[in-house]
Coordinates of C-alpha atoms in Angstrom, one line a residue:
X29 CA 0.0 0.0 0.0
X30 CA 2.8 2.4 0.9
X31 CA 4.6 1.6 -2.3
X32 CA 1.4 2.3 -4.3
X33 CA 0.9 5.7 -2.6
X34 CA 4.6 6.5 -3.2
X35 CA 4.2 5.7 -7.0
X36 CA 1.0 7.9 -7.2
X37 CA 2.9 10.8 -5.5
X38 CA 5.9 10.5 -7.9
X39 CA 3.6 10.5 -10.9
X40 CA 1.8 13.6 -9.6
X41 CA 5.1 15.4 -9.1
X42 CA 6.2 14.5 -12.6
X43 CA 2.9 15.8 -14.1
X44 CA 3.3 19.1 -12.1
X45 CA 6.9 19.6 -13.0
X46 CA 6.2 19.1 -16.7
X47 CA 2.9 21.0 -16.8
X48 CA 2.9 23.2 -19.9
X49 CA 0.6 25.6 -21.7
X50 CA 0.0 24.4 -25.3
X51 CA -1.0 26.4 -28.4
X52 CA -1.9 24.5 -31.5
X53 CA -1.8 25.9 -35.1
X54 CA -3.3 24.3 -38.2
X55 CA -2.7 27.1 -40.8
X56 CA 0.2 29.3 -41.8
X57 CA -0.2 32.6 -43.6
X58 CA 2.7 34.0 -45.6
X59 CA 2.7 37.8 -45.9
X60 CA 4.9 40.0 -48.0
X61 CA 5.4 43.6 -46.7
X62 CA 6.5 46.3 -49.1
X63 CA 6.4 50.0 -49.8
X64 CA 5.2 51.7 -52.9
X65 CA 6.5 55.1 -54.0
X66 CA 4.9 57.7 -56.3
X67 CA 6.4 55.9 -59.3
X68 CA 4.3 52.8 -58.4
X69 CA 7.4 50.5 -58.0
X70 CA 7.2 48.1 -55.1
X71 CA 10.2 47.8 -52.8
X72 CA 10.1 44.6 -50.7
X73 CA 10.8 44.9 -47.0
X74 CA 10.4 41.5 -45.5
X75 CA 8.3 38.4 -45.2
X76 CA 6.2 37.5 -42.2
X77 CA 4.5 34.2 -41.3
X78 CA 1.4 34.0 -39.1
X79 CA 0.5 30.6 -37.6
X80 CA -3.2 30.5 -36.7
X81 CA -5.7 28.1 -35.2
X82 CA -8.8 27.8 -37.5
X83 CA -11.1 27.2 -34.4
X84 CA -9.6 29.7 -32.0
X85 CA -8.5 33.3 -32.7
X86 CA -7.5 34.2 -29.2
X87 CA -3.8 33.7 -30.0
X88 CA -1.4 33.9 -33.0
X89 CA 2.2 33.1 -33.6
X90 CA 4.1 35.6 -35.8
X91 CA 7.4 34.4 -37.2
X92 CA 10.2 36.2 -39.0
X93 CA 12.9 34.2 -40.8
X94 CA 16.4 35.8 -40.4
X95 CA 18.1 32.9 -42.2
X96 CA 20.3 31.8 -39.3
X97 CA 17.5 32.1 -36.7
X98 CA 13.7 32.1 -36.5
X99 CA 12.3 35.0 -34.5
X100 CA 8.9 34.1 -32.9
X101 CA 6.3 36.2 -31.1
X102 CA 3.3 34.4 -29.5
X103 CA 0.6 36.9 -28.7
X104 CA -2.4 36.1 -26.5
X105 CA -5.7 38.0 -26.2
X106 CA -4.9 38.5 -22.5
X107 CA -2.2 41.0 -23.5
X108 CA 0.6 38.5 -22.8
X109 CA 3.3 38.2 -25.4
X110 CA 6.1 35.6 -25.5
X111 CA 9.2 36.3 -27.6
X112 CA 11.9 33.8 -28.5
X113 CA 14.5 32.8 -31.0
X114 CA 15.3 29.4 -32.3
X115 CA 17.9 27.9 -34.6
X116 CA 16.4 27.7 -38.1
X117 CA 16.6 24.0 -38.6
X118 CA 15.1 23.4 -35.1
X119 CA 11.9 25.3 -36.1
X120 CA 10.8 22.8 -38.7
X121 CA 9.4 20.2 -36.3
X122 CA 5.8 19.8 -35.3
X123 CA 6.2 20.6 -31.6
X124 CA 8.5 23.2 -30.0
X125 CA 8.9 23.5 -26.3
X126 CA 9.9 27.0 -25.1
X127 CA 11.2 27.0 -21.5
X128 CA 10.4 30.4 -20.1
X129 CA 11.0 32.7 -23.1
X130 CA 11.1 36.4 -22.8
X131 CA 7.7 38.0 -22.3
X132 CA 5.9 41.2 -21.7
X133 CA 2.4 42.2 -20.8
X134 CA 0.2 44.9 -22.2
X135 CA -1.9 46.5 -19.4
X136 CA -5.4 47.8 -20.0
X137 CA -4.1 51.3 -19.7
X138 CA -1.7 50.7 -22.6
X139 CA -4.5 49.9 -25.1
X140 CA -5.7 52.3 -27.7
X141 CA -9.1 53.7 -26.8
X142 CA -11.7 52.0 -29.0
X143 CA -13.8 55.2 -29.4
X144 CA -10.9 56.8 -31.2
X145 CA -11.3 54.4 -34.1
X146 CA -14.2 53.8 -36.5
X147 CA -14.6 50.6 -38.6
X148 CA -16.3 51.4 -41.9
X149 CA -17.7 48.4 -44.0
X150 CA -17.1 49.2 -47.6
X151 CA -18.6 47.7 -50.7
X152 CA -17.2 44.4 -51.8
X153 CA -14.3 44.5 -54.3
X154 CA -13.6 42.3 -57.3
X155 CA -10.1 40.9 -57.8
X156 CA -9.5 38.5 -60.8
X157 CA -13.2 37.6 -60.8
X158 CA -13.3 36.9 -57.1
X159 CA -15.3 38.9 -54.7
X160 CA -13.7 40.0 -51.4
X161 CA -15.0 41.9 -48.3
X162 CA -13.5 45.3 -47.6
X163 CA -13.4 47.7 -44.6
X164 CA -11.5 50.7 -43.4
X165 CA -10.3 51.6 -39.9
X166 CA -10.5 55.3 -39.5
X167 CA -8.7 57.1 -36.6
X168 CA -10.9 59.8 -35.1
X169 CA -8.8 61.4 -32.3
X170 CA -7.0 64.4 -33.9
X171 CA -4.4 64.7 -31.2
X172 CA -3.5 61.0 -31.5
X173 CA -3.5 61.3 -35.3
X174 CA -1.0 64.1 -35.2
X175 CA 1.1 62.6 -32.4
X176 CA 1.5 59.1 -34.0
X177 CA 1.0 60.1 -37.6
X178 CA -2.1 57.9 -37.9
X179 CA -3.9 57.6 -41.2
X180 CA -6.8 55.4 -42.4
X181 CA -6.0 51.7 -42.9
X182 CA -7.7 49.7 -45.6
X183 CA -8.4 45.9 -45.4
X184 CA -9.3 43.3 -47.9
X185 CA -10.6 40.0 -46.5
X186 CA -10.4 36.5 -48.0
X187 CA -12.7 33.8 -46.5
X188 CA -12.3 31.0 -49.0
X189 CA -11.3 28.7 -46.1
X190 CA -14.7 29.4 -44.4
X191 CA -13.3 30.6 -41.0
X192 CA -16.0 31.4 -38.5
X193 CA -14.3 34.5 -37.2
X194 CA -12.0 37.4 -38.4
X195 CA -8.3 36.4 -38.2
X196 CA -6.7 39.5 -36.7
X197 CA -3.9 40.0 -34.2
X198 CA -5.2 39.5 -30.6
X199 CA -5.4 42.5 -28.3
X200 CA -5.2 45.1 -31.1
X201 CA -8.0 47.6 -31.9
X202 CA -9.8 45.4 -34.4
X203 CA -9.8 42.3 -32.3
X204 CA -11.1 44.1 -29.3
X205 CA -13.8 45.8 -31.3
X206 CA -14.9 42.4 -32.6
X207 CA -15.0 41.1 -29.0
X208 CA -17.2 44.0 -28.1
X209 CA -19.7 43.1 -30.8
X210 CA -18.4 45.1 -33.8
X211 CA -19.3 43.3 -37.1
X212 CA -16.2 42.4 -39.0
X213 CA -16.0 40.0 -42.0
X214 CA -14.8 36.5 -41.2
X215 CA -11.6 35.2 -42.8
X216 CA -7.9 36.1 -43.2
X217 CA -6.5 39.4 -44.3
X218 CA -5.7 39.3 -48.0
X219 CA -4.3 42.8 -48.1
X220 CA -3.7 45.8 -45.9
X221 CA -2.5 49.2 -47.2
X222 CA -2.0 52.6 -45.7
X223 CA -1.1 55.9 -47.3
X224 CA 1.7 57.8 -45.6
X225 CA 2.1 61.6 -45.5
X226 CA 5.2 61.4 -47.8
X227 CA 3.0 60.0 -50.6
X228 CA 4.2 56.4 -50.1
X229 CA 2.0 53.4 -49.6
X230 CA 2.8 50.6 -47.1
X231 CA 1.3 47.3 -48.3
X232 CA 0.9 43.9 -46.7
X233 CA -0.2 41.2 -49.1
X234 CA -1.1 37.6 -48.5
X235 CA 1.1 35.3 -50.6
X236 CA -0.1 31.9 -49.4
X237 CA -2.4 30.3 -46.9
X238 CA -1.5 26.7 -46.2
X239 CA -2.6 23.9 -43.8
X240 CA 0.1 23.0 -41.3
X241 CA 0.7 21.4 -38.0
X242 CA 2.6 23.2 -35.3
X243 CA 2.5 23.0 -31.5
X244 CA 4.1 25.5 -29.1
X245 CA 4.6 24.5 -25.5
X246 CA 5.5 26.9 -22.7
X247 CA 6.5 25.9 -19.2
X248 CA 3.4 26.5 -17.0
X249 CA 5.7 27.8 -14.2
X250 CA 6.9 30.7 -16.3
X251 CA 5.9 34.2 -15.1

């Protein structure tokens, strides 16, 4: 009897010591970010990869490939963000365990005020015979517009994969507006563009949306 109790205790301790938070991803989105000048010529900046869960938009894994290392940023809708680097070849496995990566937390007082932004649903747009939803995020606070050089941001949405929610970065203005009941089109962002004061246009374009399998594990004892 004593031996049985000891075994149960040891198994319990092992399960506690190895308790981990898990985040599953089944799609990866490849985005190309570029800038367009008055000449209309696109200048590539970099490529970004967003790993998402098609059944849960409360977290997202954003990845940048720097050839030698993979830079990862796991953002949760709680405001918590985990940041980590991993050797490039080690990233291409199904499950990655991160033992206490760097992290930071965005407090409620750090959030943008939702009333300072208006979401305008625009008419659908036609691209290569396909119809896509469009909307604009319009900043309203003149002081904030001048301070942070804010300008309207235009979104085109693709939902050929039939997602049941909008795939937007957790904790930002759009996500929080959607959580408050704002109607946003379901699907992934196909394109974002924003005109700057110097006449240039910053563009984010979806290059590919592919099924994948990725699991990120974080030690539950991390603070």
